[in-house]
Amino acid sequence: MKKLKFVTMACCVAAMGLTSCLNDSDDTRSEMSKEELAYCFNAVRGTYEGNLIYVAKNVKDVNDNTDTLKISWNIANDSTMTIKNFPTRLLTDNISDEKLKAALAEAPNQDIECRIGFINSSPVQYLINPKAPSYNINHDGTEHKIQVAFYANSTNSFGSLNQTKKVLYMQIVEGAIYMDGKQTAYLTTANPFAFEAAKE
């Protein structure tokens, strides 16, 4: 239940705390001074070991609908973050095509590179734009390039540092499946992933 509350809280923070900061037509980073950007980066820079919280149905308990695993990520500079060894199998949960789902679940884990853009310094908040990881998958006897796209330039993909508790919270959302460069309807529902880690 605690895990579910975290996912819900993350969505609420994204909706309420970041919406006013996002402007689709402008570079949101240009609104902050160099000093503010440096402050934000120094507040969150480094390597994190934390929890990845994801939706996982429990047939024996309808109130227990998330699960957690350990994961790490690195914020290397004020525009780049890398999520290490993201479990590919977690990207398959809402795929309607069973053959594609099974094939993708067997693909090796990958790092997910993300562009980040700071939008607030108190608290420190940033938008996350994950690059779509690519997989070479055999589907119905033919090799295909499968890309998993995440929400980008969206208040649903964000990071926020709680400086009182010294905890970094993040969320990214799987939004679409592409096959050979074309968007498909294989992903039936968007798939959120929440992250939390103590800031050393």
Short mmCIF file of C-alpha atoms in Angstrom, two decimals:
data_model
loop_
_atom_site.label_atom_id
_atom_site.label_comp_id
_atom_site.label_asym_id
_atom_site.label_seq_id
_atom_site.Cartn_x
_atom_site.Cartn_y
_atom_site.Cartn_z
CA MET A 1 0.00 0.00 0.00
CA LYS A 2 2.88 2.36 0.76
CA LYS A 3 4.23 1.78 -2.73
CA LEU A 4 0.89 2.65 -4.30
CA LYS A 5 0.73 5.86 -2.28
CA PHE A 6 4.15 6.81 -3.61
CA VAL A 7 3.10 6.35 -7.22
CA THR A 8 -0.06 8.37 -6.59
CA MET A 9 1.94 11.08 -4.82
CA ALA A 10 4.37 11.24 -7.71
CA CYS A 11 1.54 11.80 -10.16
CA CYS A 12 0.07 14.53 -7.97
CA VAL A 13 3.40 16.34 -7.66
CA ALA A 14 3.77 16.21 -11.43
CA ALA A 15 0.30 17.55 -12.05
CA MET A 16 0.31 20.32 -9.44
CA GLY A 17 3.94 21.26 -8.99
CA LEU A 18 5.22 21.26 -12.55
CA THR A 19 2.35 22.20 -14.83
CA SER A 20 2.79 25.92 -14.42
CA CYS A 21 6.49 25.68 -15.24
CA LEU A 22 6.09 23.90 -18.56
CA ASN A 23 5.87 25.91 -21.76
CA ASP A 24 5.79 23.77 -24.90
CA SER A 25 7.08 26.49 -27.19
CA ASP A 26 10.03 27.71 -25.15
CA ASP A 27 13.17 26.20 -23.65
CA THR A 28 12.19 26.05 -19.99
CA ARG A 29 15.84 26.05 -18.96
CA SER A 30 16.36 29.55 -20.38
CA GLU A 31 14.08 30.92 -17.66
CA MET A 32 16.60 30.01 -14.97
CA SER A 33 19.87 31.82 -14.33
CA LYS A 34 23.25 30.12 -14.59
CA GLU A 35 23.52 30.32 -10.83
CA GLU A 36 20.15 28.61 -10.34
CA LEU A 37 21.06 25.85 -12.80
CA ALA A 38 24.38 25.29 -11.04
CA TYR A 39 22.58 25.13 -7.69
CA CYS A 40 20.06 22.59 -9.01
CA PHE A 41 22.72 20.39 -10.58
CA ASN A 42 24.88 20.40 -7.46
CA ALA A 43 21.82 19.46 -5.40
CA VAL A 44 21.09 16.29 -7.43
CA ARG A 45 24.38 15.31 -9.08
CA GLY A 46 25.85 11.87 -8.49
CA THR A 47 25.02 8.18 -8.57
CA TYR A 48 21.91 6.85 -6.86
CA GLU A 49 21.03 3.37 -5.62
CA GLY A 50 17.32 3.20 -4.98
CA ASN A 51 13.95 1.64 -5.71
CA LEU A 52 12.08 1.26 -8.96
CA ILE A 53 8.36 1.01 -8.18
CA TYR A 54 6.12 -0.41 -10.90
CA VAL A 55 2.59 -1.69 -11.40
CA ALA A 56 2.32 -5.42 -10.72
CA LYS A 57 -1.03 -7.12 -10.26
CA ASN A 58 -1.34 -9.42 -7.27
CA VAL A 59 -4.15 -11.89 -7.91
CA LYS A 60 -4.29 -12.77 -4.20
CA ASP A 61 -4.58 -9.19 -2.95
CA VAL A 62 -6.28 -6.44 -4.97
CA ASN A 63 -4.85 -3.77 -2.64
CA ASP A 64 -1.27 -4.83 -3.40
CA ASN A 65 -0.78 -3.68 -6.98
CA THR A 66 2.82 -2.53 -7.13
CA ASP A 67 6.21 -4.13 -6.72
CA THR A 68 9.73 -2.84 -6.14
CA LEU A 69 13.21 -3.72 -7.28
CA LYS A 70 16.64 -2.16 -6.81
CA ILE A 71 18.02 0.06 -9.55
CA SER A 72 20.65 2.74 -10.02
CA TRP A 73 20.93 5.92 -12.02
CA ASN A 74 23.45 8.67 -12.55
CA ILE A 75 23.07 12.40 -13.06
CA ALA A 76 26.33 13.27 -14.79
CA ASN A 77 25.76 16.90 -15.75
CA ASP A 78 23.00 19.50 -15.82
CA SER A 79 21.36 17.99 -18.91
CA THR A 80 22.01 14.23 -18.81
CA MET A 81 20.85 11.32 -16.67
CA THR A 82 21.31 7.59 -17.25
CA ILE A 83 19.07 4.92 -15.72
CA LYS A 84 21.23 1.80 -15.49
CA ASN A 85 20.21 -1.66 -16.64
CA PHE A 86 16.46 -0.99 -16.88
CA PRO A 87 14.58 -4.35 -16.86
CA THR A 88 13.15 -4.83 -20.35
CA ARG A 89 10.50 -7.27 -19.09
CA LEU A 90 8.78 -4.43 -17.21
CA LEU A 91 8.11 -2.65 -20.51
CA THR A 92 5.92 -5.50 -21.75
CA ASP A 93 3.11 -5.45 -19.18
CA ASN A 94 0.57 -3.56 -21.29
CA ILE A 95 1.46 -4.96 -24.71
CA SER A 96 -1.56 -6.59 -26.34
CA ASP A 97 0.28 -8.80 -28.87
CA GLU A 98 1.32 -11.90 -26.90
CA LYS A 99 4.09 -12.92 -29.32
CA LEU A 100 5.66 -9.48 -29.28
CA LYS A 101 5.26 -9.33 -25.51
CA ALA A 102 7.07 -12.64 -25.03
CA ALA A 103 9.85 -11.77 -27.48
CA LEU A 104 10.50 -8.35 -25.96
CA ALA A 105 10.50 -9.81 -22.43
CA GLU A 106 13.49 -11.94 -23.48
CA ALA A 107 15.49 -8.96 -24.78
CA PRO A 108 18.49 -7.89 -22.70
CA ASN A 109 18.20 -5.04 -20.22
CA GLN A 110 19.43 -1.65 -21.39
CA ASP A 111 20.55 1.64 -19.97
CA ILE A 112 18.04 4.41 -20.67
CA GLU A 113 19.64 7.73 -21.48
CA CYS A 114 17.60 10.78 -20.57
CA ARG A 115 17.82 14.49 -21.20
CA ILE A 116 16.86 16.53 -18.18
CA GLY A 117 15.92 20.18 -17.84
CA PHE A 118 15.69 21.96 -14.52
CA ILE A 119 12.54 24.04 -14.11
CA ASN A 120 12.51 24.96 -10.43
CA SER A 121 15.11 25.51 -7.72
CA SER A 122 12.90 25.47 -4.61
CA PRO A 123 12.28 22.61 -4.50
CA VAL A 124 14.72 21.37 -7.13
CA GLN A 125 12.62 19.90 -9.97
CA TYR A 126 13.40 18.81 -13.49
CA LEU A 127 11.65 17.33 -16.49
CA ILE A 128 12.92 13.99 -17.82
CA ASN A 129 12.99 13.16 -21.54
CA PRO A 130 14.03 9.51 -21.91
CA LYS A 131 15.47 8.39 -25.25
CA ALA A 132 13.54 5.42 -26.64
CA PRO A 133 15.54 2.21 -26.18
CA SER A 134 15.68 0.01 -29.30
CA TYR A 135 15.49 -3.76 -29.53
CA ASN A 136 15.92 -6.13 -32.48
CA ILE A 137 13.02 -8.57 -32.13
CA ASN A 138 11.88 -11.52 -34.21
CA HIS A 139 8.12 -11.18 -34.53
CA ASP A 140 6.15 -13.68 -36.64
CA GLY A 141 9.35 -14.92 -38.28
CA THR A 142 10.59 -11.47 -39.30
CA GLU A 143 13.22 -9.26 -37.68
CA HIS A 144 11.89 -5.90 -36.52
CA LYS A 145 13.29 -2.85 -34.78
CA ILE A 146 11.15 -2.21 -31.71
CA GLN A 147 11.41 1.10 -29.87
CA VAL A 148 9.77 1.86 -26.55
CA ALA A 149 8.87 5.54 -26.32
CA PHE A 150 8.34 7.41 -23.07
CA TYR A 151 6.45 10.63 -22.41
CA ALA A 152 8.70 13.58 -23.21
CA ASN A 153 8.30 17.30 -22.47
CA SER A 154 5.55 16.20 -20.12
CA THR A 155 4.84 16.96 -16.48
CA ASN A 156 4.30 13.21 -16.04
CA SER A 157 8.05 12.60 -16.51
CA PHE A 158 9.88 14.48 -13.80
CA GLY A 159 12.29 14.46 -10.88
CA SER A 160 11.94 16.26 -7.56
CA LEU A 161 14.32 16.51 -4.62
CA ASN A 162 12.86 16.62 -1.12
CA GLN A 163 15.69 18.47 0.58
CA THR A 164 14.18 18.07 4.06
CA LYS A 165 14.03 14.28 3.83
CA LYS A 166 17.03 14.14 1.46
CA VAL A 167 15.16 11.87 -0.95
CA LEU A 168 15.05 12.13 -4.73
CA TYR A 169 11.76 11.11 -6.36
CA MET A 170 11.33 10.55 -10.10
CA GLN A 171 8.79 9.21 -12.54
CA ILE A 172 8.89 8.24 -16.22
CA VAL A 173 5.96 6.91 -18.24
CA GLU A 174 6.07 4.38 -21.07
CA GLY A 175 3.78 5.78 -23.76
CA ALA A 176 4.06 3.93 -27.07
CA ILE A 177 5.56 1.03 -28.98
CA TYR A 178 7.13 1.65 -32.39
CA MET A 179 7.85 -1.07 -34.93
CA ASP A 180 10.25 -0.26 -37.76
CA GLY A 181 9.80 3.45 -37.15
CA LYS A 182 5.99 3.44 -37.10
CA GLN A 183 3.84 3.87 -34.01
CA THR A 184 1.66 0.86 -33.25
CA ALA A 185 -1.39 0.27 -31.08
CA TYR A 186 0.29 -2.59 -29.21
CA LEU A 187 0.62 -0.63 -25.95
CA THR A 188 -2.90 -0.58 -24.55
CA THR A 189 -2.26 1.64 -21.52
CA ALA A 190 0.51 4.02 -20.48
CA ASN A 191 2.87 2.44 -17.96
CA PRO A 192 4.34 4.60 -15.13
CA PHE A 193 7.59 3.86 -13.32
CA ALA A 194 8.44 5.64 -10.07
CA PHE A 195 11.89 5.92 -8.51
CA GLU A 196 13.08 6.92 -5.06
CA ALA A 197 16.51 7.07 -3.48
CA ALA A 198 18.17 8.72 -0.52
CA LYS A 199 20.44 11.62 -1.38
CA GLU A 200 23.82 11.05 0.30
#
